[in-house]
Coordinates of C-alpha atoms in Angstrom, one line a residue:
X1 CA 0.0 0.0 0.0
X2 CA 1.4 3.4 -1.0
X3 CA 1.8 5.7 2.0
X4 CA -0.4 8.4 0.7
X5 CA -3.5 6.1 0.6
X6 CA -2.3 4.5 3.9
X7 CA -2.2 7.9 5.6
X8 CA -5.4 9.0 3.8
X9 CA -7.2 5.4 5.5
X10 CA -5.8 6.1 9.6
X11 CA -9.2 7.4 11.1
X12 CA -7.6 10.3 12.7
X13 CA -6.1 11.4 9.4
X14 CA -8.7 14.0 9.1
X15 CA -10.2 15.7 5.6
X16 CA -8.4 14.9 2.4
X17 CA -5.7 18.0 1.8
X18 CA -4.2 18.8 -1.3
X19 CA -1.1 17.3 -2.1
X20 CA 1.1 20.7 -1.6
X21 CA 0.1 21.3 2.1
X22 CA 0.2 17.4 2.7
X23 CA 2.4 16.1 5.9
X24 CA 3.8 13.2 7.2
X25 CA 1.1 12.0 10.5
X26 CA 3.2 11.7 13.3
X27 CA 6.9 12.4 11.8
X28 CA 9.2 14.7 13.9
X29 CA 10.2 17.9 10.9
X30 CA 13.0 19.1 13.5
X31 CA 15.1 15.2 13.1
X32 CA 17.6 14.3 10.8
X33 CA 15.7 13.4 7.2
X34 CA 15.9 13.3 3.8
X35 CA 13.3 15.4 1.9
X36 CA 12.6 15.9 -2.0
X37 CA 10.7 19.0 -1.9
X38 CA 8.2 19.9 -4.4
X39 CA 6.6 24.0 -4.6
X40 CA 4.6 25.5 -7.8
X41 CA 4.1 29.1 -8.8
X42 CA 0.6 30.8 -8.0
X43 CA -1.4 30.0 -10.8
X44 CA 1.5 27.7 -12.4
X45 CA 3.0 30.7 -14.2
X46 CA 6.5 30.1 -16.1
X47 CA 8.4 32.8 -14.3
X48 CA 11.7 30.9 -13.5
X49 CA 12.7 30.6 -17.3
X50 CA 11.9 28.4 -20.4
X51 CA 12.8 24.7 -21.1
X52 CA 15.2 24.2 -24.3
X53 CA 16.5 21.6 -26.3
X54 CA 15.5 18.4 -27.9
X55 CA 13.6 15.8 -25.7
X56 CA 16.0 13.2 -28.3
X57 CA 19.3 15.0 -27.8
X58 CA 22.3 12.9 -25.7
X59 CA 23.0 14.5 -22.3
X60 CA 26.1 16.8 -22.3
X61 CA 25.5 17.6 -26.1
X62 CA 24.1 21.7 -27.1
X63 CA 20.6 20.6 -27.8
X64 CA 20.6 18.7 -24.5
X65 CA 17.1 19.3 -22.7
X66 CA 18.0 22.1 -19.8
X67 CA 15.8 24.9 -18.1
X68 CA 17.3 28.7 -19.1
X69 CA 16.6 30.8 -16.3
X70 CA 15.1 34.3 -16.2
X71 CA 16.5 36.7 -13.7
X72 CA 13.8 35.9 -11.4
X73 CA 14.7 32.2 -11.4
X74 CA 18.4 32.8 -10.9
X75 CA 17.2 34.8 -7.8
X76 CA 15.1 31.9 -6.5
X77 CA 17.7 29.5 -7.0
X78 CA 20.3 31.3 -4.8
X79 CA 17.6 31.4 -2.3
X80 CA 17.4 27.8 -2.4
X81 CA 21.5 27.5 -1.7
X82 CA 21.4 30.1 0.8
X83 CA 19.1 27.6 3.2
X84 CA 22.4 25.9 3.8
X85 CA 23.7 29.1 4.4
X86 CA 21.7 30.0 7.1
X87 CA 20.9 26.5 8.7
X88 CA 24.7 24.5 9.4
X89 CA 22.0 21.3 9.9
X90 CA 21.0 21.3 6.3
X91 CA 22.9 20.2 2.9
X92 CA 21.2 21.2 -0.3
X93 CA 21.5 18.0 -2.3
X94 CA 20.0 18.8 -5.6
X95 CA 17.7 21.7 -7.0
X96 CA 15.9 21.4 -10.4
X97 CA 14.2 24.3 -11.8
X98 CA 11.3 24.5 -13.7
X99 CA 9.5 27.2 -15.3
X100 CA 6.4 27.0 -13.3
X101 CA 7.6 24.9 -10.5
X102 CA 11.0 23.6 -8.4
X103 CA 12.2 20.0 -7.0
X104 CA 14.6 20.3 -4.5
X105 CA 16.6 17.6 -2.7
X106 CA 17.3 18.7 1.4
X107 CA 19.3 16.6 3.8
X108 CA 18.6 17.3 7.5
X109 CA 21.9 16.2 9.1
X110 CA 21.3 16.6 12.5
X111 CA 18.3 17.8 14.8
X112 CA 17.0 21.5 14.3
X113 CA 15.1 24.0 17.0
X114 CA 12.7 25.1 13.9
X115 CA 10.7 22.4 11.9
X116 CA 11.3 22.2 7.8
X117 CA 8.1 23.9 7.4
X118 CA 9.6 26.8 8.6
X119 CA 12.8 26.8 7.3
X120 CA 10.2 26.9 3.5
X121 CA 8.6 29.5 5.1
X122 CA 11.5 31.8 5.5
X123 CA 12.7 30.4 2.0
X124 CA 9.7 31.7 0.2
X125 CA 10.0 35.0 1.9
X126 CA 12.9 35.5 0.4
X127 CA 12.0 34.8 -2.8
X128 CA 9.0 36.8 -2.6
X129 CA 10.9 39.8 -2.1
X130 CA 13.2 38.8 -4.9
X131 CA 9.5 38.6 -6.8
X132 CA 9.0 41.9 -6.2
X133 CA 12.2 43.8 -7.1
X134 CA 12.5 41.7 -10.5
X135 CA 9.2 41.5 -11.7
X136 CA 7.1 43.9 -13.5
X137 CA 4.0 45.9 -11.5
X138 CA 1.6 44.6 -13.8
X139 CA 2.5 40.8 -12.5
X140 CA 3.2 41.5 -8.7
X141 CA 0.2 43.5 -8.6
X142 CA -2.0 40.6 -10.6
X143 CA -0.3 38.4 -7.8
X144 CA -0.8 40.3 -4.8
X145 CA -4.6 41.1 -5.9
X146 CA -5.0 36.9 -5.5
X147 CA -2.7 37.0 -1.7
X148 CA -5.8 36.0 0.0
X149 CA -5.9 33.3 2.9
X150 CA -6.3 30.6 -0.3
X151 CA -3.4 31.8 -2.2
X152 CA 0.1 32.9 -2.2
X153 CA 1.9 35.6 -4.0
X154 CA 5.4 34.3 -6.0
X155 CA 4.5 30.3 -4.6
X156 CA 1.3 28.7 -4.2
X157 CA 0.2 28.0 -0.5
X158 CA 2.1 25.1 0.9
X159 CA 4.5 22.6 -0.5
X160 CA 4.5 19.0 -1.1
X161 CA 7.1 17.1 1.0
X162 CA 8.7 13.3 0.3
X163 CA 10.6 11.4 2.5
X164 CA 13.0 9.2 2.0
X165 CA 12.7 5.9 3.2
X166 CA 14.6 2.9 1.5
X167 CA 17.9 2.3 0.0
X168 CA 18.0 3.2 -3.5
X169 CA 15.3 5.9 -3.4
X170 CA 17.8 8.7 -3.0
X171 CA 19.2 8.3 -6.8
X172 CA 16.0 7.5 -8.3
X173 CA 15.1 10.7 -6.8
X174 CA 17.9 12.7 -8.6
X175 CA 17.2 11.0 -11.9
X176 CA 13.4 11.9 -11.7
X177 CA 14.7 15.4 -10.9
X178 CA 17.5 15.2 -13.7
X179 CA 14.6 14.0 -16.8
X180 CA 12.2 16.7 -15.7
X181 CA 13.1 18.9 -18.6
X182 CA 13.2 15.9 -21.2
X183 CA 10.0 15.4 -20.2
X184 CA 8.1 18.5 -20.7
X185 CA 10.0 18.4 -24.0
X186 CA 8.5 15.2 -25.0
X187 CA 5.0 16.5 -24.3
X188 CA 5.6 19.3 -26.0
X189 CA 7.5 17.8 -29.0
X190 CA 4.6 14.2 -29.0
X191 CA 1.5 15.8 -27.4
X192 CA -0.4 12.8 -28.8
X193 CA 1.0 10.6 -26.6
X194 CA 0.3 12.1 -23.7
X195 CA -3.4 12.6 -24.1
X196 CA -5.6 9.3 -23.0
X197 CA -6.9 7.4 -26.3
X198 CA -10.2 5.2 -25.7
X199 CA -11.4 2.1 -27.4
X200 CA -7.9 0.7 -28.6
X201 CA -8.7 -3.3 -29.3
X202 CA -5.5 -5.7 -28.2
X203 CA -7.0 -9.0 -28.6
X204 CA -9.9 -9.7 -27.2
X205 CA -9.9 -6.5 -24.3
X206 CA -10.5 -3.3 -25.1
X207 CA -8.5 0.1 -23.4
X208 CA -7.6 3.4 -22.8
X209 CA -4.6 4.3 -22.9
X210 CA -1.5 6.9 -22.7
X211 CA 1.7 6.2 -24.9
X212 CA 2.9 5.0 -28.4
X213 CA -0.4 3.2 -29.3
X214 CA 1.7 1.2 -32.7
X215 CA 3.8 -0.3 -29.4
X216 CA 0.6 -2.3 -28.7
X217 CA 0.1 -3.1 -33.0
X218 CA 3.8 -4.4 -33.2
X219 CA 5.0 -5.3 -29.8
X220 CA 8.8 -6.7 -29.1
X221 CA 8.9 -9.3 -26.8
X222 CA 12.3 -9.9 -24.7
X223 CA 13.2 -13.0 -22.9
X224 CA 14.2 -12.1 -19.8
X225 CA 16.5 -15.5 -18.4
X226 CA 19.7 -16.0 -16.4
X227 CA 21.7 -19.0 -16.4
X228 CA 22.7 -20.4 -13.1
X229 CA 26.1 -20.5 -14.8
X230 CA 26.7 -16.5 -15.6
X231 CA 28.7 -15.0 -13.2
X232 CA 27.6 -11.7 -11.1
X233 CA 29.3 -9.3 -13.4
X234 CA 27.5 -10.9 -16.3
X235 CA 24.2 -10.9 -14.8
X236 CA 24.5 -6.8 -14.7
X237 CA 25.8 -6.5 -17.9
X238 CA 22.5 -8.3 -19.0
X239 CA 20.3 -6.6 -16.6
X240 CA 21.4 -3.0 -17.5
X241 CA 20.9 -4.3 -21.0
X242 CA 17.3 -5.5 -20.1
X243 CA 16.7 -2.3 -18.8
X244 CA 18.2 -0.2 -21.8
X245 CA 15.8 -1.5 -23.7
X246 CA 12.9 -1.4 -21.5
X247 CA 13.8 2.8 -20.8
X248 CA 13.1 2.9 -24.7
X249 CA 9.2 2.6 -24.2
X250 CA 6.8 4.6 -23.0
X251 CA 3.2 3.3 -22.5
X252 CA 0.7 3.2 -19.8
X253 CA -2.8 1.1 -20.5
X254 CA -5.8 0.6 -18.5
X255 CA -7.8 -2.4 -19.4
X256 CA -11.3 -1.0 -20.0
X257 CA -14.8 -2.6 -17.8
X258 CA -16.1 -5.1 -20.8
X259 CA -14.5 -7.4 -23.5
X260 CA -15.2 -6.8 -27.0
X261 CA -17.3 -9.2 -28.6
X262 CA -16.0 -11.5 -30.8
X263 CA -17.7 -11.4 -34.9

């Protein structure tokens, strides 16, 4: 069971919040932790620059896919750095910027006298003044029209905080964080693949689904099979070969309610 719908099932959980002002129940924000923190702009606006490149292009190359950042985004990330700055207990890890939104990667080495929620707190003030020196009137004032108790002014209300929990999570954190901009560029670049198609017929089952749809016409079928007599270093060299290949698709079904009849 994930631990969002666990948390959402204890009966003192409470009413359903939304996912940027979700906590952990019961976990200490002052102890040592690992975070991935997630905050979006009021109204999703792309203030912190634009996303360039070619969703195809291999990483280090010119046309790799990489956020440019306006002034205001430079401003914002040096906020972000100076939280080690003026908290010794924390380590920035990682910080990917987005142009409507930020992941950020926070270590908690030791125990603090102020929870994390704070420590956001005083981050966002600082980058709501930054908001306000760089941006025109016309958008701070469009902004500060909507600071009412349900909205911020640069960041929405809230934030949405991960932990981290199990060995291996860390670095599929930082590649999650790294692909962000390859991403977008792939919806942006293939927007039919990222809108949900109905009625597709595999067989005898009918679906909806999200992805290459010709995947599902002309499928590729790997056998996936380890002697007893490879050795370890052989095994990876297959696996990470398994997994090449497997990182080349992108598709995501859900099997409709009914079959299709057969005629």
């Amino acid at each position: 069971m994930k631990r969002e719908e666990y948390e959402s099932r204890k009966p003192f959980a409470g009413e359903k919040k939304p996912s940027m002002q979700r906590r952990c129940v019961g976990h200490d924000y002052t102890e040592r932790q690992m975070y991935m923190v997630t905050m979006v702009t009021e109204g999703r606006l792309p203030l912190f620059g634009t996303v360039v490149g070619r969703s195809d292009a291999p990483k280090g190359s010119s046309e790799a896919p990489r956020t440019e950042l306006s002034e205001l985004g430079h401003r914002v990330e040096a906020c972000w750095h100076e939280i080690a700055v003026r908290y010794p207990q924390i380590d920035v890890v990682v910080l990917q910027m987005m142009p409507d939104h930020l992941h950020g990667i926070l270590f908690v080495k030791e125990k603090m006298e102020r929870p994390l929620g704070k420590v956001l707190l005083g981050f966002k003030q600082g980058c709501n003044k930054a908001f306000r020196e760089v941006q025109s009137a016309a958008v701070v004032q469009r902004q500060t029209e909507q600071n009412d108790r349900s909205h911020g002014l640069l960041f929405a209300q809230g934030y949405n905080d991960k932990l981290l929990l199990r060995q291996g999570q860390l670095e599929r954190w930082k590649e999650y964080l790294r692909d962000n901009p390859r991403r977008l560029l792939m919806k942006r670049e293939h927007p039919d693949l990222f809108r949900v198609q109905r009625g597709l017929t595999v067989g005898d089952q009918q679906f909806s689904a999200i992805g290459n749809r010709f995947l599902l016409q002309r499928p590729m079928r790997l056998q996936v099979q380890c002697s007893r007599r490879l050795t370890d270093e052989e095994i990876a060299e297959r696996q990470a070969w398994w997994l090449s290949q497997a990182a080349k698709v992108l598709c995501s079904c859900r099997q409709a309610s009914r079959k299709v009849k057969n005629r």
